[in-house]
Amino acid sequence: MTDMAMTSHAASAASAERAAVLQKLRGGDTVFYWMTRIAAVSVLGLLGAIMISLIIGAWPALTEYGLRFLTTARWAPNAMPDPVLGGLSPLVGTLITSFVALLIAVPVGLGIAIFLTELCPPRLMRPISVAIEMLAGIPSIIYGMWGFFVLGPFLADRGLGGNLSLFNASLILAIMVLPFITAISRDVFATVPPVLKEAAYGVGCTTWEVVRNVVLPYTRVGLIGGVMLALGRALGETMAVTFVVGNSFRLPTSLFSPGTTISAAIASEFAESADLHQSALILLGLLLFVLTFCVLAAARLMLARLAKKAGA
Amino acid sequence: MSARISPLYAGRKRVNAIAMALCYAATAFGLMWLALILASLLINGLPGLSPAIFLENTPPPNAQGGGLANAIVGSLMLTIIGVGIGAPIGILAGTYMAEYGRYSRVTSTIRFINDILLSAPSIIIGLFIYTIIVVPMGRFSGIAGALALAVIVIPVVVRTTEDMLLLVPNPLREAAAALGMPRSLVIKQVAYRAARAGIITGVLLAVARVSGETAPLLFTVLSNQFWSLDITQPLANLPVTINNFINNPDPNWKKLAWTGALLITFAVLSLNIVARTLTQSRKSK
């Protein structure tokens, strides 16, 4: 009798303890869940906050110039009586340098990816991929410095523009986006089912014909996505371009003349700007953000479409 | 018969040979840039490398000698604080996406936005931090720079954490849950352990990414010519110091800029390689 009473007493003590532990665990569970959830939502909030802060900062310039900002090439923050600020030349500079950079980097990147997937001896594949990806690891200020001290004088000696030119900036940008194009092309080439390639080889196609008629058509969407991802990078690249582009707010007359880009304009003038001048620079930043947002969003949607196709 | 067909074959073979030669050339072209850049860093940066670099502060213009000690320490502080703020937020957000909301619409939206933040221009992040931190505080400060770096760290860590947790096989989680383990413990004791190498890789890649970042620091921390550990004031840091030194004709500064560039590049590249070997050894297990 006493025995039973004691065990039931012990049991109730144990169950009380158990309930307390469970309660504590449940509490910990809820806390952890909400911590992760808040962190996740704050990522969304971050993008919104960036957008809103840019719009607020750009508002004075936006109301002052409106759409004229996009068509005015004159940039005279100290003009009397009123400063004239037009974003046309940085916008044009950004588009030209990014476009020329892709014109150089896309064929080279595709060539490297074809080399890596079709020609390269397996032993060399990893070292070469890693070496190309190292190009993406080098900080952009190093590219700027190298372009300024080494590449610029080299190009100037050969009559390809001065030390500071849009061409110099485009070439540096091309080197910087090359690893992105290579890595994505290599990855999407790997999604081609081997059977398709083997069938083409089986009917006697050469390597080039297999690439041209099987691999490239099959991976087209992914390749375009990869190129646009690289374009997004090139549009916003700052330090590498600032040193070599010349920071001249005039509409460029040729590829070999100095110019400026949106990011270079912000980097070189923002610290010493105030009032409307600063607001105009933030407006340029907003323009750049919207531009890259659209390009990157399109790129992601295309790559997602390819991933779905590969999964199906 | 064969005489009629062979020109066709020869033509196709020739086209193939040309195309493949161009692919070889493209690879050589890509590798050439890496070699050229690393070579000029070594040639120009190595002669300046001496103990003084790590012991003395940045010199005033037109002086002799000096080092980068204050800039190196400042950069380490900014990176540690930036990653210290950004990495936990990134890991928690990645955890939510992979563990709690794996199939929800919120997660796919966050993934999409995160991928865009991942490649967003870093100078925009600088503008953002300038507007929300520097203007209210009324001055440039180390903490503003660290926050700018944290904003860059978050998307990198979110992406790798989510990817790595998705690789953890579900039976592991189910086995733990069947023993009566609460969800948060399953995540912390089982999923995190299985994905540890991958998550650490993500953090290392984030460190590599921010340690060379210059654009977001230009108008958040500015820089400082003197020794300072105060994060509420402008703080010396390597990237902005290099930036200022390049823009000046002083030959002593130019030499220091090359040495600083050499230090940053090799630090970043070795971090990249360490991160890679971590995931590599995991894969081969």
XYZ file of C-alpha atoms in Angstrom, chain B residues 171-265:
95
model
C 15.223 10.785 -42.810
C 17.764 12.353 -40.413
C 15.167 14.912 -39.326
C 12.428 12.286 -39.167
C 14.530 10.000 -36.990
C 15.172 12.835 -34.519
C 11.522 13.877 -34.533
C 10.442 10.268 -33.922
C 12.467 10.292 -30.700
C 10.315 13.195 -29.553
C 12.758 15.986 -30.271
C 11.145 19.403 -30.660
C 11.527 21.059 -34.043
C 14.038 23.707 -32.963
C 16.297 21.037 -31.445
C 16.038 18.921 -34.589
C 17.255 21.925 -36.555
C 19.994 22.921 -34.127
C 21.279 19.465 -33.185
C 20.740 17.550 -36.411
C 20.320 19.781 -39.468
C 22.967 22.352 -38.484
C 25.469 19.631 -37.687
C 24.941 17.895 -40.996
C 25.236 21.171 -42.908
C 28.013 22.710 -40.817
C 30.818 22.635 -43.384
C 28.575 24.202 -46.005
C 27.367 26.965 -43.710
C 30.931 27.783 -42.664
C 31.872 27.922 -46.348
C 29.109 30.444 -46.903
C 30.371 32.645 -44.073
C 33.957 32.424 -45.375
C 32.802 33.377 -48.871
C 30.977 36.334 -47.347
C 34.165 37.390 -45.513
C 36.072 37.134 -48.806
C 33.413 39.140 -50.577
C 33.378 42.055 -48.125
C 37.061 42.288 -47.290
C 37.805 43.901 -50.646
C 34.635 45.988 -50.884
C 35.416 49.654 -51.389
C 32.387 51.339 -52.906
C 30.057 51.018 -49.871
C 32.793 52.325 -47.537
C 33.638 55.489 -49.487
C 30.936 57.612 -47.915
C 30.080 55.591 -44.817
C 33.371 55.169 -42.899
C 35.451 57.512 -45.030
C 38.949 56.737 -43.752
C 41.341 57.929 -41.092
C 45.004 58.714 -41.302
C 45.614 57.877 -37.650
C 45.393 54.927 -35.309
C 41.849 54.585 -34.000
C 39.684 51.815 -32.604
C 36.599 53.985 -32.103
C 33.806 52.651 -34.309
C 31.672 55.778 -33.831
C 34.309 57.809 -35.700
C 35.778 57.512 -39.201
C 37.976 54.435 -39.252
C 41.068 53.725 -41.337
C 40.580 50.766 -43.663
C 42.599 49.170 -46.445
C 40.320 49.550 -49.481
C 39.596 53.255 -48.999
C 43.240 53.923 -48.069
C 44.339 52.270 -51.308
C 41.713 54.290 -53.160
C 43.054 57.556 -51.706
C 46.678 56.618 -52.287
C 46.125 55.776 -55.972
C 44.536 59.177 -56.535
C 47.683 60.951 -55.334
C 50.970 61.403 -57.213
C 53.111 60.772 -54.090
C 55.406 57.822 -55.014
C 55.592 56.587 -51.408
C 51.803 56.363 -51.271
C 51.727 54.591 -54.630
C 54.158 51.978 -53.312
C 52.053 51.446 -50.185
C 48.915 51.165 -52.337
C 50.476 48.307 -54.344
C 51.545 46.500 -51.170
C 48.072 46.932 -49.671
C 46.536 45.642 -52.899
C 48.805 42.601 -52.764
C 47.749 41.900 -49.154
C 44.014 42.199 -49.867
C 44.125 40.121 -53.034
